[in-house]
PDB file of C-alpha atoms in Angstrom:
ATOM      1  CA  MET A   3      92.838 100.147 103.269  1.00  0.00           C
ATOM      2  CA  ALA A   4      92.424  99.536 106.986  1.00  0.00           C
ATOM      3  CA  ARG A   5      93.391 102.290 109.389  1.00  0.00           C
ATOM      4  CA  PRO A   6      97.218 102.489 109.677  1.00  0.00           C
ATOM      5  CA  ARG A   7      98.557 101.017 112.912  1.00  0.00           C
ATOM      6  CA  THR A   8     101.901 102.807 113.264  1.00  0.00           C
ATOM      7  CA  THR A   9     103.201 106.278 112.547  1.00  0.00           C
ATOM      8  CA  LEU A  10     105.230 104.909 109.621  1.00  0.00           C
ATOM      9  CA  ALA A  11     102.136 103.192 108.210  1.00  0.00           C
ATOM     10  CA  LEU A  12     100.307 106.523 108.527  1.00  0.00           C
ATOM     11  CA  ARG A  13     103.113 108.360 106.679  1.00  0.00           C
ATOM     12  CA  ILE A  14     103.014 105.695 103.946  1.00  0.00           C
ATOM     13  CA  ALA A  15      99.237 106.148 103.597  1.00  0.00           C
ATOM     14  CA  GLU A  16      99.668 109.926 103.349  1.00  0.00           C
ATOM     15  CA  GLN A  17     102.354 109.565 100.676  1.00  0.00           C
ATOM     16  CA  ARG A  18     100.246 107.122  98.668  1.00  0.00           C
ATOM     17  CA  ALA A  19      97.306 109.554  98.883  1.00  0.00           C
ATOM     18  CA  GLY A  20      99.497 112.343  97.522  1.00  0.00           C
ATOM     19  CA  SER A  21      99.465 114.439 100.680  1.00  0.00           C
ATOM     20  CA  GLY A  22     102.641 113.273 102.383  1.00  0.00           C
ATOM     21  CA  ASP A  23     106.067 114.855 102.624  1.00  0.00           C
ATOM     22  CA  PRO A  24     108.731 112.434 101.284  1.00  0.00           C
ATOM     23  CA  ARG A  25     111.334 113.791 103.746  1.00  0.00           C
ATOM     24  CA  GLU A  26     109.018 113.148 106.699  1.00  0.00           C
ATOM     25  CA  LEU A  27     108.348 109.648 105.372  1.00  0.00           C
ATOM     26  CA  VAL A  28     112.054 108.829 105.071  1.00  0.00           C
ATOM     27  CA  GLY A  29     112.713 110.290 108.529  1.00  0.00           C
ATOM     28  CA  GLU A  30     109.925 108.211 110.049  1.00  0.00           C
ATOM     29  CA  MET A  31     111.250 105.066 108.328  1.00  0.00           C
ATOM     30  CA  ARG A  32     114.685 105.733 109.821  1.00  0.00           C
ATOM     31  CA  ARG A  33     113.208 106.166 113.366  1.00  0.00           C
ATOM     32  CA  THR A  34     110.909 103.133 113.224  1.00  0.00           C
ATOM     33  CA  VAL A  35     111.701  99.671 114.530  1.00  0.00           C
ATOM     34  CA  LEU A  36     110.783  97.318 111.676  1.00  0.00           C
ATOM     35  CA  LEU A  37     110.204  93.574 111.764  1.00  0.00           C
ATOM     36  CA  VAL A  38     112.349  91.722 109.220  1.00  0.00           C
ATOM     37  CA  PRO A  39     111.754  88.006 108.561  1.00  0.00           C
ATOM     38  CA  SER A  40     114.794  85.757 108.924  1.00  0.00           C
ATOM     39  CA  ALA A  41     115.812  83.807 105.851  1.00  0.00           C
ATOM     40  CA  GLY A  42     117.907  81.184 107.627  1.00  0.00           C
ATOM     41  CA  ALA A  43     121.636  81.136 108.344  1.00  0.00           C
ATOM     42  CA  GLY A  44     121.367  84.596 109.891  1.00  0.00           C
ATOM     43  CA  GLY A  45     120.156  86.240 106.680  1.00  0.00           C
ATOM     44  CA  LEU A  46     117.252  88.588 106.171  1.00  0.00           C
ATOM     45  CA  TRP A  47     114.356  87.901 103.828  1.00  0.00           C
ATOM     46  CA  SER A  48     114.769  89.779 100.574  1.00  0.00           C
ATOM     47  CA  ALA A  49     113.365  89.778  97.065  1.00  0.00           C
ATOM     48  CA  ARG A  50     114.855  90.843  93.755  1.00  0.00           C
ATOM     49  CA  SER A  51     112.888  93.053  91.424  1.00  0.00           C
ATOM     50  CA  GLY A  52     113.966  95.575  88.820  1.00  0.00           C
ATOM     51  CA  GLY A  53     117.662  94.862  89.364  1.00  0.00           C
ATOM     52  CA  VAL A  54     117.425  95.695  93.077  1.00  0.00           C
ATOM     53  CA  ARG A  55     117.552  93.455  96.124  1.00  0.00           C
ATOM     54  CA  TRP A  56     114.774  94.571  98.458  1.00  0.00           C
ATOM     55  CA  ILE A  57     115.033  93.793 102.169  1.00  0.00           C
ATOM     56  CA  CYS A  58     111.457  93.050 103.229  1.00  0.00           C
ATOM     57  CA  ALA A  59     110.351  94.682 106.486  1.00  0.00           C
ATOM     58  CA  PHE A  60     107.049  95.215 108.260  1.00  0.00           C
ATOM     59  CA  THR A  61     105.643  97.961 110.457  1.00  0.00           C
ATOM     60  CA  ASP A  62     103.988  95.591 112.942  1.00  0.00           C
ATOM     61  CA  GLU A  63     103.171  91.947 113.647  1.00  0.00           C
ATOM     62  CA  THR A  64      99.839  92.144 111.794  1.00  0.00           C
ATOM     63  CA  ALA A  65     101.560  93.195 108.567  1.00  0.00           C
ATOM     64  CA  LEU A  66     104.236  90.532 109.102  1.00  0.00           C
ATOM     65  CA  ALA A  67     101.536  87.889 109.694  1.00  0.00           C
ATOM     66  CA  ARG A  68      99.911  88.694 106.321  1.00  0.00           C
ATOM     67  CA  PHE A  69     103.267  88.115 104.671  1.00  0.00           C
ATOM     68  CA  ALA A  70     103.907  84.927 106.660  1.00  0.00           C
ATOM     69  CA  VAL A  71     100.610  83.405 105.489  1.00  0.00           C
ATOM     70  CA  GLN A  72     101.783  83.799 101.871  1.00  0.00           C
ATOM     71  CA  HIS A  73     105.499  83.036 102.276  1.00  0.00           C
ATOM     72  CA  GLY A  74     106.017  81.448 105.674  1.00  0.00           C
ATOM     73  CA  PRO A  75     107.319  78.005 106.585  1.00  0.00           C
ATOM     74  CA  GLY A  76     103.883  76.382 106.750  1.00  0.00           C
ATOM     75  CA  ASP A  77     102.772  75.454 110.247  1.00  0.00           C
ATOM     76  CA  ARG A  78     105.839  76.922 111.984  1.00  0.00           C
ATOM     77  CA  PRO A  79     106.054  80.532 113.181  1.00  0.00           C
ATOM     78  CA  MET A  80     108.127  82.841 110.996  1.00  0.00           C
ATOM     79  CA  ASP A  81     111.288  83.974 112.753  1.00  0.00           C
ATOM     80  CA  TYR A  82     112.096  87.660 112.531  1.00  0.00           C
ATOM     81  CA  VAL A  83     114.356  90.328 113.934  1.00  0.00           C
ATOM     82  CA  ALA A  84     113.453  93.844 115.024  1.00  0.00           C
ATOM     83  CA  LEU A  85     115.747  96.460 113.477  1.00  0.00           C
ATOM     84  CA  LEU A  86     115.718 100.215 113.340  1.00  0.00           C
ATOM     85  CA  GLY A  87     115.049 101.411 109.780  1.00  0.00           C
ATOM     86  CA  ALA A  88     118.215 103.532 109.896  1.00  0.00           C
ATOM     87  CA  ARG A  89     120.279 100.452 110.728  1.00  0.00           C
ATOM     88  CA  ILE A  90     118.842  98.582 107.742  1.00  0.00           C
ATOM     89  CA  VAL A  91     119.556 101.330 105.200  1.00  0.00           C
ATOM     90  CA  ASP A  92     122.794 102.668 106.732  1.00  0.00           C
ATOM     91  CA  GLU A  93     124.520  99.469 107.840  1.00  0.00           C
ATOM     92  CA  ILE A  94     122.987  96.419 106.169  1.00  0.00           C
ATOM     93  CA  VAL A  95     122.207  97.688 102.651  1.00  0.00           C
ATOM     94  CA  PRO A  96     125.820  98.799 101.950  1.00  0.00           C
ATOM     95  CA  THR A  97     127.169  95.344 102.878  1.00  0.00           C
ATOM     96  CA  LEU A  98     125.103  93.494 100.274  1.00  0.00           C
ATOM     97  CA  GLY A  99     127.418  94.322  97.376  1.00  0.00           C
ATOM     98  CA  GLU A 100     124.582  95.047  94.956  1.00  0.00           C
ATOM     99  CA  PRO A 101     121.881  97.696  94.558  1.00  0.00           C
ATOM    100  CA  ALA A 102     119.622  97.186  97.571  1.00  0.00           C
ATOM    101  CA  GLY A 103     116.744  99.026  99.173  1.00  0.00           C
ATOM    102  CA  LEU A 104     114.002  98.548 101.712  1.00  0.00           C
ATOM    103  CA  ALA A 105     110.486  97.291 100.921  1.00  0.00           C
ATOM    104  CA  VAL A 106     108.003  97.947 103.726  1.00  0.00           C
ATOM    105  CA  ASP A 107     104.688  96.124 104.255  1.00  0.00           C
ATOM    106  CA  ILE A 108     104.716  94.369 100.873  1.00  0.00           C
ATOM    107  CA  ALA A 109     101.784  92.138 101.852  1.00  0.00           C
ATOM    108  CA  GLU A 110      99.559  95.201 102.291  1.00  0.00           C
ATOM    109  CA  GLU A 111      97.591  95.709  99.072  1.00  0.00           C
ATOM    110  CA  ASP A 112      97.432  99.494  99.416  1.00  0.00           C
ATOM    111  CA  GLY A 113     100.040 100.101 102.083  1.00  0.00           C
ATOM    112  CA  SER A 114     103.422  99.066 100.741  1.00  0.00           C
ATOM    113  CA  MET A 115     106.299 101.448 100.165  1.00  0.00           C
ATOM    114  CA  PHE A 116     109.714 101.010  98.596  1.00  0.00           C
ATOM    115  CA  PHE A 117     112.738 103.001  99.753  1.00  0.00           C
ATOM    116  CA  PRO A 118     115.120 102.674  96.790  1.00  0.00           C
ATOM    117  CA  PRO A 119     118.925 102.658  96.883  1.00  0.00           C
ATOM    118  CA  VAL A 120     119.297 106.365  96.094  1.00  0.00           C
ATOM    119  CA  THR A 121     121.008 109.340  97.706  1.00  0.00           C
ATOM    120  CA  GLY A 122     119.090 110.542 100.738  1.00  0.00           C
ATOM    121  CA  ILE A 123     117.831 107.072 101.626  1.00  0.00           C
ATOM    122  CA  VAL A 124     120.974 104.915 101.650  1.00  0.00           C
ATOM    123  CA  PRO A 125     124.589 106.054 102.144  1.00  0.00           C
ATOM    124  CA  ASP A 126     126.219 107.552  99.048  1.00  0.00           C
ATOM    125  CA  ARG A 127     128.538 104.532  98.726  1.00  0.00           C
ATOM    126  CA  ALA A 128     125.462 102.302  98.221  1.00  0.00           C
ATOM    127  CA  ALA A 129     123.359 104.748  96.182  1.00  0.00           C
ATOM    128  CA  VAL A 130     122.881 103.994  92.502  1.00  0.00           C
ATOM    129  CA  ASP A 131     122.554 107.723  91.777  1.00  0.00           C
ATOM    130  CA  ALA A 132     125.541 108.957  93.797  1.00  0.00           C
ATOM    131  CA  GLY A 133     126.985 112.023  92.140  1.00  0.00           C
ATOM    132  CA  THR A 134     123.732 113.149  90.539  1.00  0.00           C
ATOM    133  CA  ALA A 135     121.598 116.041  91.749  1.00  0.00           C
ATOM    134  CA  ARG A 136     118.258 114.193  92.132  1.00  0.00           C
ATOM    135  CA  PRO A 137     116.498 114.291  95.509  1.00  0.00           C
ATOM    136  CA  ALA A 138     115.468 110.922  96.911  1.00  0.00           C
ATOM    137  CA  ALA A 139     111.832 109.911  97.040  1.00  0.00           C
ATOM    138  CA  PRO A 140     110.294 106.626  98.123  1.00  0.00           C
ATOM    139  CA  ALA A 141     108.441 104.556  95.565  1.00  0.00           C
ATOM    140  CA  GLU A 142     105.022 102.961  95.943  1.00  0.00           C
ATOM    141  CA  GLY A 143     104.271  99.421  94.903  1.00  0.00           C
ATOM    142  CA  ARG A 144     104.747  95.760  95.538  1.00  0.00           C
ATOM    143  CA  SER A 145     107.808  93.582  95.488  1.00  0.00           C
ATOM    144  CA  GLY A 146     108.535  90.381  93.615  1.00  0.00           C
ATOM    145  CA  ARG A 147     108.365  87.122  95.533  1.00  0.00           C
ATOM    146  CA  GLU A 148     111.907  85.922  94.967  1.00  0.00           C
ATOM    147  CA  ARG A 149     113.861  85.039  98.066  1.00  0.00           C
TER     148      ARG A 149
END
């Protein structure tokens, strides 16, 4: 994997290498401004996988560009919005009406990270495990390509 470009990308790399602290990773995600592709009509690009809708976000324009090459509108630039990670998981995820989480840098072969809809990542009202005693931890991997 290329050298991480942002603090969040660095925290993701540490977590994937087994040396990261999941709480620090979640905190960094919440503090980071992420780039989220627009899906038209004011929506955000998302994919469904494993019964969860994943909002796709990127740590920087390079990571977004890799995604745009694979999924973009051809010869037109991909529109996107810049949103604080906390706003995505605290405000947007709960409005979707279905289990939803955040998928970061999904076009990065060894640098993607999923933040699932569980307690400690999303508000309890949107968490699929609300009421259980499990601590939240991000999940590594890649997302499906559904829009």
